[in-house]
Amino acid sequence: MDTLPVREMVLYKHGVGFFRREGEIQAEEVTLTFRHDEINDVLKSLAAFDRQGGQVLGIHYQTPLDKASRLTDSSIRLSDSASLVDLLRDLRGREITLMADASAIRGRLIGIDLAAGEEDTLGDSLVSVAIEHALVRVVALKQIESVQLHDDRASHDLHYFLDTSMSEELRRSVTLRMSPGDHHLVVYYVVPSPTWRVSYRLVAESEDEGDAGSALLQGWGLFDNRLDEDLEEVAVTLVAGQPISFVYDLYSSRIPERPVVEDETRIAAAPVEYRGGGLLKRIAPAPQAMREESAVDGFALAPGSVLGEARPTPMRAAIADAAFTNADGHEVGEFFQYVVTTPVSVKRGDSALVPILNADLAYQKELLYNGQKHPEHPVAALRFENRTGLTLERGPVTVIEDGAYSGEAILAFTRDGGEVYLPYAVELGVRVSEQMQRSQHMAGLQIDGSSGYVIIEEYRVTRVTYSIENHTGQEKTVTVEAPISSGHELFDMREPDSATATERRWRVEAPAGSITEFVRQERFLMSRREELQSLDDQRLQQWMQDRWLDQDTYRQLSDVLEALNSIRNAREEQAEL
């Protein structure tokens, strides 16, 4: 039987791989071996066709049973220590030919009589064969040189036992049966596969007194060869995205339970009498009655291409030449593909890194402070726009700045054109402390005389004061980052310099050797209702002083409260009487 080598593999981030095997074969059967945990996905996704016009007649696979279960119906069952004795025992009654002392003895096997004692005395055991109707030939077991089977069922069961014994419990075979002739067979399937990973290297060279510069961003895709074979010259594609995928149990055999209906006991029918007029007749009701290949045009990122505004320096140029990009980027619906243009070879059980990104870009250096992520000190961060033309998958970044290791960061999933923020080191020379104050302030007042309620609107105010202590000898710019709270609005402060979907950012200048304060104020509008009769004159006077009430409204409410108070006193007096 021929095997098909892997020609293409597409790996996804959610743990599956799409594989294409292809090759020229001259046989009518091709056997592929898979792991036990892969077989359900293979049966769900496997597709095969012949480029030379031949036909795939069928796909066969082993019934999902263990060895003991598969051998239950076999008439031949051999042990590990006495195979010949077991074979002769199971051939009882079948026609065989024994070769003993250079003579052939043909007949029906009667059985074997084992000698008593240890195993080394088995030579005294006897085998008896019925040669004719009334003649039995007895042969010593040690004299038997060969056994020939003339019963087709026994021969089939013997080979079935041997094939089953040879099969692996952790491997399953799938056999493709082809029409006669030569074939150019292509097979596609999906199986579980370790998720591919990505890691980046950022080689930065500072300019403009260290606050800006240019950098070379390299990206490497990592994947594992989990197959039971070496990969030779395989086309590799790494996909960023998450298609819907699931496991459906097609491999297990199930026989639904059915009700047991016993044959009814019948007795002689007694005479039946009917009244005149006939019988009504009851009438029973009638019974109620693949993968499409798609080609997406993309673009190739040429080796050494300058995609940002930065000018490559000799150091970065040397690194770029050492490992140039060999991946094309394609947008495919909701996914992004890194198509590695150079075939990859990976040994069985090994892993590999392939370069998928190599781009020059311009960056800005900032100090970023977010007390919820890192208290007391800001972190040094590089900010740049993703102008690589590729979608950047989430992964770790090692930062080399001006020829020295500066730290590490996590690059978030970023589409082309998005902004990247890489915090890679802690600035211990700058310390930030926060002081939070909460208060409530009147925002509005509405009187509903028909319902007897007053609606009070209040602002819940949060005031955060950031004290930035710059202990270095240089002026620093600290970017203060704060989360965006739902329903809260900024007031009495300047607008943020930038914002994301979840945070706002302000740039604060901190002179050398000084303490700089920055205040962030947010408020949240709330409303509540109170009954008019629960108010008192003191609160009315306070509202009038704060100009929430005018003089006329105050006088009318005072009259209402005075009348309500008189009614309350009268009821108390009435209750006493």
Coordinates of C-alpha atoms in Angstrom, one line a residue:
M1 CA 0.0 0.0 0.0
D2 CA 1.2 3.5 -0.8
T3 CA 1.2 6.5 1.5
L4 CA 0.7 10.1 0.7
P5 CA 3.1 12.8 1.9
V6 CA 1.8 16.0 3.5
R7 CA 2.0 18.9 1.0
E8 CA 0.2 21.7 2.8
M9 CA -0.8 22.5 6.3
V10 CA -3.0 25.4 7.6
L11 CA -2.8 25.9 11.3
Y12 CA -5.4 27.9 13.3
K13 CA -5.2 29.6 16.7
H14 CA -8.1 27.5 18.2
G15 CA -6.3 24.2 18.0
V16 CA -7.1 22.5 14.6
G17 CA -5.1 22.0 11.5
F18 CA -6.2 21.7 7.9
F19 CA -3.9 19.3 6.0
R20 CA -3.5 18.4 2.3
R21 CA -1.8 15.2 1.2
E22 CA -1.0 14.6 -2.4
G23 CA 1.0 12.2 -4.6
E24 CA 1.2 9.8 -7.5
I25 CA 0.2 6.2 -6.6
Q26 CA -0.1 3.0 -8.7
A27 CA -2.0 0.9 -6.1
E28 CA -5.8 0.5 -5.6
E29 CA -5.6 1.1 -1.9
V30 CA -4.0 3.9 0.2
T31 CA -3.9 3.6 4.0
L32 CA -3.6 6.7 6.2
T33 CA -2.9 6.3 10.0
F34 CA -4.3 8.7 12.6
R35 CA -4.3 9.0 16.3
H36 CA -7.3 7.7 18.2
D37 CA -8.3 11.3 19.2
E38 CA -8.2 12.5 15.6
I39 CA -10.5 10.0 14.0
N40 CA -13.8 11.8 14.6
D41 CA -12.5 14.9 12.9
V42 CA -11.1 12.8 10.0
L43 CA -14.5 11.1 9.4
K44 CA -16.2 14.6 9.6
S45 CA -13.9 16.4 7.2
L46 CA -12.0 13.9 4.9
A47 CA -12.4 14.5 1.2
A48 CA -10.5 12.8 -1.6
F49 CA -10.3 13.1 -5.4
D50 CA -8.1 11.9 -8.3
R51 CA -6.6 14.6 -10.5
Q52 CA -6.2 12.0 -13.3
G53 CA -9.9 11.2 -13.5
G54 CA -10.0 8.0 -11.4
Q55 CA -12.6 7.3 -8.8
V56 CA -12.5 6.9 -5.1
L57 CA -14.7 3.9 -4.6
G58 CA -14.9 4.1 -0.8
I59 CA -13.3 4.9 2.5
H60 CA -12.9 2.1 5.1
Y61 CA -11.9 2.2 8.7
Q62 CA -11.6 -0.1 11.7
T63 CA -14.7 -0.6 13.8
P64 CA -14.2 1.3 17.1
L65 CA -13.8 -1.7 19.4
D66 CA -10.9 -2.9 21.5
K67 CA -9.0 -6.0 20.6
A68 CA -11.0 -8.3 23.0
S69 CA -14.3 -7.0 21.6
R70 CA -13.2 -7.4 18.0
L71 CA -12.2 -11.0 18.6
T72 CA -15.4 -11.9 20.3
D73 CA -16.9 -13.6 17.2
S74 CA -13.6 -15.1 16.0
S75 CA -13.3 -18.9 16.1
I76 CA -9.5 -18.6 16.5
R77 CA -8.2 -17.3 19.8
L78 CA -4.5 -17.7 20.5
S79 CA -2.6 -16.9 23.7
D80 CA 0.8 -15.5 24.1
S81 CA 2.5 -18.6 25.5
A82 CA 0.8 -21.6 23.8
S83 CA -0.2 -20.5 20.3
L84 CA 0.2 -23.8 18.5
V85 CA -1.8 -25.6 21.3
D86 CA -4.5 -23.0 21.1
L87 CA -4.6 -23.2 17.3
L88 CA -5.1 -27.0 17.3
R89 CA -7.7 -26.7 20.0
D90 CA -9.7 -24.1 18.0
L91 CA -9.4 -26.2 14.8
R92 CA -11.3 -29.1 16.3
G93 CA -13.6 -30.7 13.8
R94 CA -12.1 -28.9 10.8
E95 CA -10.2 -30.5 7.9
I96 CA -6.5 -30.0 8.0
T97 CA -3.2 -31.6 6.8
L98 CA -0.4 -32.2 9.3
M99 CA 3.2 -32.7 8.2
A100 CA 4.8 -35.1 10.6
D101 CA 8.1 -36.9 10.0
A102 CA 8.0 -36.0 6.3
S103 CA 4.5 -37.6 5.8
A104 CA 1.2 -35.8 5.2
I105 CA -1.8 -36.7 7.4
R106 CA -5.1 -35.2 6.1
G107 CA -8.3 -35.5 8.0
R108 CA -10.6 -33.8 10.5
L109 CA -8.8 -32.7 13.7
I110 CA -10.3 -34.5 16.7
G111 CA -8.3 -32.6 19.3
I112 CA -5.1 -32.4 21.4
D113 CA -4.3 -34.3 24.6
L114 CA -1.9 -32.3 26.6
A115 CA 0.7 -34.1 28.8
A116 CA 0.5 -33.4 32.5
G117 CA 3.3 -31.6 34.2
E118 CA 5.5 -28.6 33.3
E119 CA 5.6 -26.9 29.9
D120 CA 8.8 -28.7 28.9
T121 CA 6.8 -32.0 28.8
L122 CA 4.5 -30.7 26.0
G123 CA 6.4 -32.9 23.7
D124 CA 4.6 -35.9 25.1
S125 CA 1.2 -34.4 24.0
L126 CA -0.7 -36.1 21.3
V127 CA -2.8 -34.9 18.4
S128 CA -5.5 -37.1 16.9
V129 CA -6.9 -36.8 13.4
A130 CA -9.9 -38.7 11.9
I131 CA -8.5 -39.9 8.6
E132 CA -11.3 -42.1 7.4
H133 CA -14.7 -42.9 8.7
A134 CA -13.4 -45.5 11.2
L135 CA -9.7 -44.6 11.3
V136 CA -8.0 -42.2 13.7
R137 CA -4.4 -41.3 13.4
V138 CA -2.5 -40.2 16.5
V139 CA 0.7 -38.0 16.1
A140 CA 3.0 -36.7 18.8
L141 CA 2.9 -32.9 19.1
K142 CA 6.7 -32.7 18.8
Q143 CA 6.6 -34.4 15.5
I144 CA 4.3 -31.9 13.8
E145 CA 6.2 -29.7 11.3
S146 CA 3.4 -27.8 9.7
V147 CA -0.4 -27.4 9.7
Q148 CA -2.4 -26.7 6.5
L149 CA -6.0 -25.5 6.9
H150 CA -8.6 -26.6 4.3
D151 CA -11.5 -24.7 6.0
D152 CA -12.0 -21.2 4.5
R153 CA -13.7 -19.9 7.7
A154 CA -10.8 -21.1 9.9
S155 CA -8.2 -19.6 7.6
H156 CA -10.1 -16.3 7.5
D157 CA -10.5 -16.2 11.3
L158 CA -6.8 -17.0 11.8
H159 CA -5.7 -14.1 9.6
Y160 CA -8.3 -11.8 11.2
F161 CA -6.8 -12.7 14.6
L162 CA -3.3 -11.9 13.4
D163 CA -4.3 -8.6 11.8
T164 CA -6.2 -7.5 15.0
S165 CA -3.3 -8.5 17.2
M166 CA -1.0 -6.3 15.0
S167 CA -3.2 -3.2 15.3
E168 CA -2.3 -0.4 17.7
E169 CA -4.8 0.7 20.3
L170 CA -3.7 4.3 20.0
R171 CA -3.7 4.4 16.2
R172 CA -6.5 4.0 13.7
S173 CA -6.2 3.2 10.0
V174 CA -8.3 4.7 7.2
T175 CA -8.1 3.0 3.8
L176 CA -9.1 4.7 0.5
R177 CA -10.1 2.2 -2.2
M178 CA -9.5 3.4 -5.8
S179 CA -10.5 2.3 -9.2
P180 CA -7.8 0.3 -11.2
G181 CA -5.0 2.3 -12.8
D182 CA -2.6 5.1 -11.9
H183 CA -3.8 7.9 -9.7
H184 CA -2.8 11.4 -8.7
L185 CA -4.6 11.4 -5.4
V186 CA -5.4 14.5 -3.3
V187 CA -6.8 14.2 0.3
Y188 CA -8.0 17.0 2.6
Y189 CA -8.9 16.7 6.2
V190 CA -9.0 18.5 9.6
V191 CA -7.5 17.1 12.8
P192 CA -6.7 18.6 16.2
S193 CA -3.3 20.4 16.1
P194 CA -1.4 22.4 18.7
T195 CA -2.1 26.1 18.3
W196 CA 0.6 28.1 16.5
R197 CA 2.2 30.9 18.4
V198 CA 3.9 34.2 17.5
S199 CA 6.8 36.1 19.0
Y200 CA 8.3 39.4 18.1
R201 CA 11.6 41.2 18.3
L202 CA 11.7 45.0 18.3
V203 CA 15.2 46.6 17.6
A204 CA 14.8 50.3 18.4
E205 CA 17.3 53.1 17.8
S206 CA 16.4 56.3 19.6
E207 CA 16.6 59.8 18.1
D208 CA 15.4 63.3 19.2
E209 CA 16.9 63.1 22.7
G210 CA 15.5 59.6 23.3
D211 CA 11.8 60.5 23.0
A212 CA 11.4 59.1 19.4
G213 CA 13.2 56.9 17.0
S214 CA 12.9 54.2 14.4
A215 CA 12.7 50.4 14.9
L216 CA 12.7 47.1 13.1
L217 CA 9.8 44.8 14.0
Q218 CA 10.3 41.1 13.3
G219 CA 7.6 38.5 13.8
W220 CA 8.2 34.7 14.0
G221 CA 5.5 32.0 13.8
L222 CA 6.1 28.9 16.0
F223 CA 4.4 25.6 15.3
D224 CA 4.9 21.9 16.2
N225 CA 5.1 18.7 14.1
R226 CA 2.7 16.4 15.9
L227 CA 2.4 14.0 13.0
D228 CA 4.1 10.5 13.0
E229 CA 6.2 11.5 10.0
D230 CA 8.8 14.0 8.9
L231 CA 7.5 17.1 7.0
E232 CA 9.5 17.7 3.8
E233 CA 9.0 20.8 1.7
V234 CA 5.5 21.5 3.1
A235 CA 3.5 24.7 2.4
V236 CA 2.6 26.3 5.7
T237 CA -0.1 28.9 6.4
L238 CA -0.7 30.4 9.8
V239 CA -4.3 31.8 10.3
A240 CA -5.2 34.5 12.9
G241 CA -8.9 34.0 13.7
Q242 CA -11.3 31.6 15.3
P243 CA -13.7 29.7 13.1
I244 CA -16.4 27.6 14.7
S245 CA -15.2 24.1 15.3
F246 CA -16.5 21.2 17.4
V247 CA -16.1 17.4 17.9
Y248 CA -18.9 15.2 16.6
D249 CA -18.7 11.5 17.5
L250 CA -19.0 9.7 14.2
Y251 CA -16.6 6.9 15.1
S252 CA -18.4 5.1 17.9
S253 CA -20.9 2.5 16.8
R254 CA -24.3 2.7 18.4
I255 CA -27.2 0.2 18.3
P256 CA -30.3 1.9 19.6
E257 CA -32.3 -0.1 22.1
R258 CA -35.6 -1.5 20.9
P259 CA -38.5 -2.8 22.8
V260 CA -38.8 -6.6 23.2
V261 CA -42.1 -7.9 22.0
E262 CA -42.9 -11.4 23.0
D263 CA -45.0 -13.8 21.0
E264 CA -48.5 -13.8 22.4
T265 CA -50.1 -17.0 23.6
R266 CA -53.2 -17.8 21.6
I267 CA -56.1 -19.9 22.6
A268 CA -59.0 -21.2 20.6
A269 CA -61.5 -18.4 19.9
A270 CA -64.9 -18.7 21.4
P271 CA -68.0 -18.0 19.4
V272 CA -68.8 -14.3 19.0
E273 CA -72.2 -12.9 18.6
Y274 CA -73.1 -9.5 17.1
R275 CA -76.2 -7.5 17.3
G276 CA -77.9 -6.6 14.1
G277 CA -76.9 -3.3 12.4
G278 CA -73.3 -4.3 11.5
L279 CA -69.9 -3.2 12.8
L280 CA -68.0 0.1 12.5
K281 CA -64.8 -0.2 10.7
R282 CA -61.6 1.5 12.1
I283 CA -59.1 2.6 9.5
A284 CA -55.5 3.2 10.5
P285 CA -54.0 6.5 9.4
A286 CA -51.4 6.5 6.6
P287 CA -47.8 6.7 7.8
Q288 CA -46.1 10.2 7.6
A289 CA -44.0 10.1 5.3
M290 CA -17.3 20.2 0.7
R291 CA -15.0 21.9 1.0
E292 CA -15.0 24.4 -1.6
E293 CA -11.6 25.7 -2.5
S294 CA -11.4 29.5 -2.6
A295 CA -8.6 31.6 -3.9
V296 CA -8.1 35.0 -2.3
D297 CA -5.7 37.4 -3.9
G298 CA -3.3 39.1 -1.5
F299 CA 0.0 40.9 -1.6
A300 CA 3.5 39.8 -0.9
L301 CA 5.7 41.6 1.5
A302 CA 9.0 41.7 -0.2
P303 CA 12.2 41.1 1.8
G304 CA 13.5 44.3 3.3
S305 CA 10.4 46.3 2.4
V306 CA 10.1 49.7 4.3
L307 CA 6.5 49.9 5.3
G308 CA 6.8 52.7 7.9
E309 CA 8.1 56.2 7.7
A310 CA 11.4 55.3 9.5
R311 CA 14.6 55.2 7.6
P312 CA 16.5 51.9 8.2
T313 CA 19.8 52.2 10.0
P314 CA 22.8 50.0 9.3
M315 CA 22.2 48.0 12.5
R316 CA 18.6 47.3 11.7
A317 CA 19.4 46.6 8.0
A318 CA 21.9 43.9 9.0
I319 CA 19.3 42.2 11.2
A320 CA 16.7 42.5 8.5
D321 CA 19.0 40.8 6.0
A322 CA 19.8 38.0 8.4
A323 CA 16.2 36.8 8.5
F324 CA 14.0 38.4 5.8
T325 CA 10.3 38.1 5.7
N326 CA 8.9 35.2 3.6
A327 CA 5.2 35.4 4.3
D328 CA 2.3 36.9 2.3
G329 CA -0.6 38.5 4.2
H330 CA -4.2 37.8 3.1
E331 CA -7.5 39.0 4.6
V332 CA -9.9 36.1 4.3
G333 CA -13.3 37.1 5.7
E334 CA -13.0 37.3 9.4
F335 CA -9.5 35.7 9.3
F336 CA -6.0 36.8 8.4
Q337 CA -3.5 34.4 6.9
Y338 CA 0.3 34.4 7.0
V339 CA 1.2 32.3 4.0
V340 CA 4.8 31.2 4.3
T341 CA 6.1 31.4 0.8
T342 CA 9.1 29.1 1.3
P343 CA 8.4 25.4 1.9
V344 CA 9.2 24.2 5.4
S345 CA 10.8 20.9 6.5
V346 CA 10.4 19.8 10.1
K347 CA 11.4 16.4 11.6
R348 CA 8.9 14.3 13.5
G349 CA 8.5 15.5 17.1
D350 CA 10.3 18.8 16.4
S351 CA 9.1 22.4 16.3
A352 CA 10.0 25.3 14.0
L353 CA 10.0 29.1 13.8
V354 CA 9.3 30.7 10.5
P355 CA 9.6 34.5 9.8
I356 CA 6.3 36.2 9.0
L357 CA 7.0 39.9 9.5
N358 CA 9.9 42.2 8.9
A359 CA 9.1 46.0 8.8
D360 CA 10.7 49.3 9.7
L361 CA 8.6 51.8 11.6
A362 CA 8.7 55.1 13.5
Y363 CA 7.9 55.1 17.2
Q364 CA 7.4 57.5 20.1
K365 CA 8.6 56.8 23.6
E366 CA 6.3 57.6 26.5
L367 CA 5.9 57.0 30.2
L368 CA 2.5 55.5 30.8
Y369 CA 0.9 55.4 34.3
N370 CA -2.2 53.3 35.2
G371 CA -2.5 52.6 38.9
Q372 CA -4.8 49.6 38.3
K373 CA -2.1 47.9 36.1
H374 CA 1.1 49.0 37.8
P375 CA 0.9 51.2 41.0
E376 CA 3.4 53.9 42.1
H377 CA 5.6 54.0 39.0
P378 CA 4.9 54.6 35.3
V379 CA 6.2 52.1 32.7
A380 CA 8.3 53.1 29.7
A381 CA 6.3 52.3 26.5
L382 CA 6.8 52.5 22.8
R383 CA 3.9 53.8 20.8
F384 CA 3.7 53.3 17.0
E385 CA 1.1 52.8 14.3
N386 CA 0.8 49.4 12.6
R387 CA 1.7 50.3 9.1
T388 CA 3.1 46.8 8.2
G389 CA 0.1 46.0 6.0
L390 CA -0.4 42.9 8.2
T391 CA -2.6 42.0 11.1
L392 CA -0.5 41.6 14.2
E393 CA -1.4 38.6 16.2
R394 CA -1.1 38.8 20.0
G395 CA 2.3 37.6 21.3
P396 CA 5.4 38.5 23.4
V397 CA 7.9 41.2 22.3
T398 CA 11.6 41.4 23.2
V399 CA 12.8 45.0 23.0
I400 CA 16.4 45.8 22.1
E401 CA 17.0 49.6 22.5
D402 CA 20.2 51.2 21.3
G403 CA 22.0 47.8 21.2
A404 CA 21.0 46.7 24.7
Y405 CA 18.2 44.6 26.1
S406 CA 15.5 46.9 27.6
G407 CA 12.6 44.6 28.5
E408 CA 9.7 42.6 27.3
A409 CA 6.1 43.4 26.5
I410 CA 2.9 41.8 25.1
L411 CA 1.8 43.0 21.7
A412 CA -2.0 43.0 21.5
F413 CA -4.0 41.8 18.5
T414 CA -3.9 44.8 16.2
R415 CA -5.3 45.3 12.7
D416 CA -3.5 47.2 10.0
G417 CA -3.6 50.9 10.8
G418 CA -4.2 50.4 14.5
E419 CA -2.1 51.9 17.2
V420 CA 0.3 49.7 19.2
Y421 CA 1.4 50.5 22.8
L422 CA 4.3 48.4 24.2
P423 CA 5.0 49.0 27.9
Y424 CA 8.4 47.2 28.4
A425 CA 10.1 48.6 31.5
V426 CA 9.4 50.4 34.8
E427 CA 10.6 54.0 35.4
L428 CA 11.7 54.0 39.0
G429 CA 12.9 57.6 38.9
V430 CA 9.3 58.8 38.7
R431 CA 6.7 58.1 41.4
V432 CA 3.0 58.7 41.1
S433 CA 0.5 58.7 44.0
E434 CA -3.3 59.0 43.8
Q435 CA -5.7 60.6 46.2
M436 CA -9.4 60.0 45.5
Q437 CA -12.3 62.0 46.9
R438 CA -16.0 61.3 46.4
S439 CA -18.9 63.8 46.9
Q440 CA -22.5 64.4 45.9
H441 CA -23.8 67.7 44.5
M442 CA -27.3 68.9 43.6
A443 CA -28.0 68.8 39.8
G444 CA -31.7 69.5 39.5
L445 CA -35.1 69.7 41.2
Q446 CA -38.5 69.0 39.8
I447 CA -41.8 69.3 41.7
D448 CA -44.7 67.1 40.7
G449 CA -47.7 68.5 42.5
S450 CA -50.1 66.0 41.0
S451 CA -48.3 63.0 42.5
G452 CA -47.1 64.7 45.6
Y453 CA -43.4 64.0 44.9
V454 CA -40.3 66.0 44.4
I455 CA -37.7 64.6 42.0
I456 CA -34.1 65.3 43.1
E457 CA -31.2 65.0 40.6
E458 CA -27.7 64.7 42.1
Y459 CA -24.2 64.2 40.7
R460 CA -22.0 61.6 42.3
V461 CA -18.5 63.2 41.8
T462 CA -15.2 61.4 41.8
R463 CA -12.1 63.6 42.0
V464 CA -8.7 61.9 41.6
T465 CA -5.5 63.9 42.2
Y466 CA -2.3 62.5 40.7
S467 CA 0.9 63.7 42.3
I468 CA 3.9 63.0 39.9
E469 CA 7.3 63.2 41.6
N470 CA 10.1 63.4 39.1
H471 CA 13.4 62.4 40.9
T472 CA 15.4 62.4 37.7
G473 CA 17.5 65.2 36.3
Q474 CA 15.5 65.3 33.1
E475 CA 12.0 66.6 32.3
K476 CA 9.6 63.8 31.8
T477 CA 6.3 63.5 30.1
V478 CA 4.0 61.1 31.9
T479 CA 0.8 59.8 30.1
V480 CA -1.9 59.2 32.8
E481 CA -4.3 56.5 31.8
A482 CA -7.7 56.0 33.4
P483 CA -10.5 53.5 32.7
I484 CA -13.7 54.7 31.0
S485 CA -16.6 54.1 33.4
S486 CA -20.0 53.6 31.9
G487 CA -22.3 56.6 32.5
H488 CA -19.6 58.8 33.8
E489 CA -18.6 62.1 32.2
L490 CA -15.6 64.4 32.5
F491 CA -16.2 67.9 33.8
D492 CA -14.1 71.0 34.7
M493 CA -11.0 69.6 33.1
R494 CA -9.3 69.4 29.7
E495 CA -10.2 66.8 27.1
P496 CA -8.0 63.7 26.9
D497 CA -5.1 63.7 24.5
S498 CA -6.1 60.2 23.2
A499 CA -8.5 57.5 24.0
T500 CA -9.2 53.8 23.3
A501 CA -12.5 51.9 23.7
T502 CA -11.7 51.3 27.4
E503 CA -9.2 54.1 28.5
R504 CA -8.6 57.8 28.3
R505 CA -5.0 59.3 28.3
W506 CA -3.6 62.7 29.3
R507 CA -0.1 63.8 28.8
V508 CA 1.4 65.6 31.8
E509 CA 4.7 67.5 31.8
A510 CA 6.8 66.8 34.9
P511 CA 9.9 69.1 35.2
A512 CA 13.1 67.6 36.7
G513 CA 13.2 67.4 40.5
S514 CA 9.6 68.6 41.0
I515 CA 6.1 67.5 42.0
T516 CA 3.4 68.0 39.5
E517 CA -0.3 67.6 40.2
F518 CA -2.9 66.5 37.7
V519 CA -6.7 66.3 38.6
R520 CA -9.2 64.1 36.9
Q521 CA -12.9 64.8 37.7
E522 CA -15.8 62.6 36.7
R523 CA -19.5 62.7 37.6
F524 CA -22.4 60.4 37.4
L525 CA -26.0 61.7 37.3
M526 CA -28.5 60.0 39.7
S527 CA -32.2 60.8 40.4
R528 CA -34.5 59.9 43.3
R529 CA -38.0 60.8 44.5
E530 CA -39.2 62.1 47.9
E531 CA -42.7 62.8 49.2
L532 CA -43.5 66.4 49.6
Q533 CA -44.8 65.9 53.1
S534 CA -41.4 64.5 54.2
L535 CA -39.7 67.9 53.5
D536 CA -39.1 70.5 56.1
D537 CA -38.6 74.2 56.0
Q538 CA -34.9 74.0 56.6
R539 CA -34.4 72.0 53.4
L540 CA -36.6 74.5 51.5
Q541 CA -34.5 77.4 52.7
Q542 CA -31.3 75.6 51.7
W543 CA -32.6 74.9 48.2
M544 CA -33.7 78.6 47.9
Q545 CA -30.2 79.7 49.0
D546 CA -28.7 77.4 46.3
R547 CA -31.1 79.0 43.8
W548 CA -32.9 75.7 43.0
L549 CA -36.2 77.5 44.2
D550 CA -37.4 81.0 43.6
Q551 CA -39.2 83.1 46.2
D552 CA -42.7 82.4 44.9
T553 CA -42.2 78.6 44.8
Y554 CA -40.6 78.7 48.2
R555 CA -43.7 80.5 49.6
Q556 CA -46.2 78.1 48.0
L557 CA -44.3 75.1 49.3
S558 CA -44.1 76.6 52.7
D559 CA -47.8 77.1 52.7
V560 CA -48.3 73.5 51.7
L561 CA -45.9 72.2 54.4
E562 CA -47.7 74.4 57.0
A563 CA -51.1 73.0 56.0
L564 CA -49.7 69.5 56.1
N565 CA -48.3 70.1 59.5
S566 CA -51.7 71.5 60.7
I567 CA -53.4 68.4 59.4
R568 CA -50.9 66.2 61.1
N569 CA -51.4 68.0 64.4
A570 CA -55.2 67.8 64.1
R571 CA -55.0 64.1 63.5
E572 CA -52.8 63.6 66.6
E573 CA -55.3 65.7 68.7
Q574 CA -58.2 63.7 67.3
A575 CA -56.4 60.5 68.1
E576 CA -56.0 61.6 71.7
L577 CA -59.7 62.6 72.0

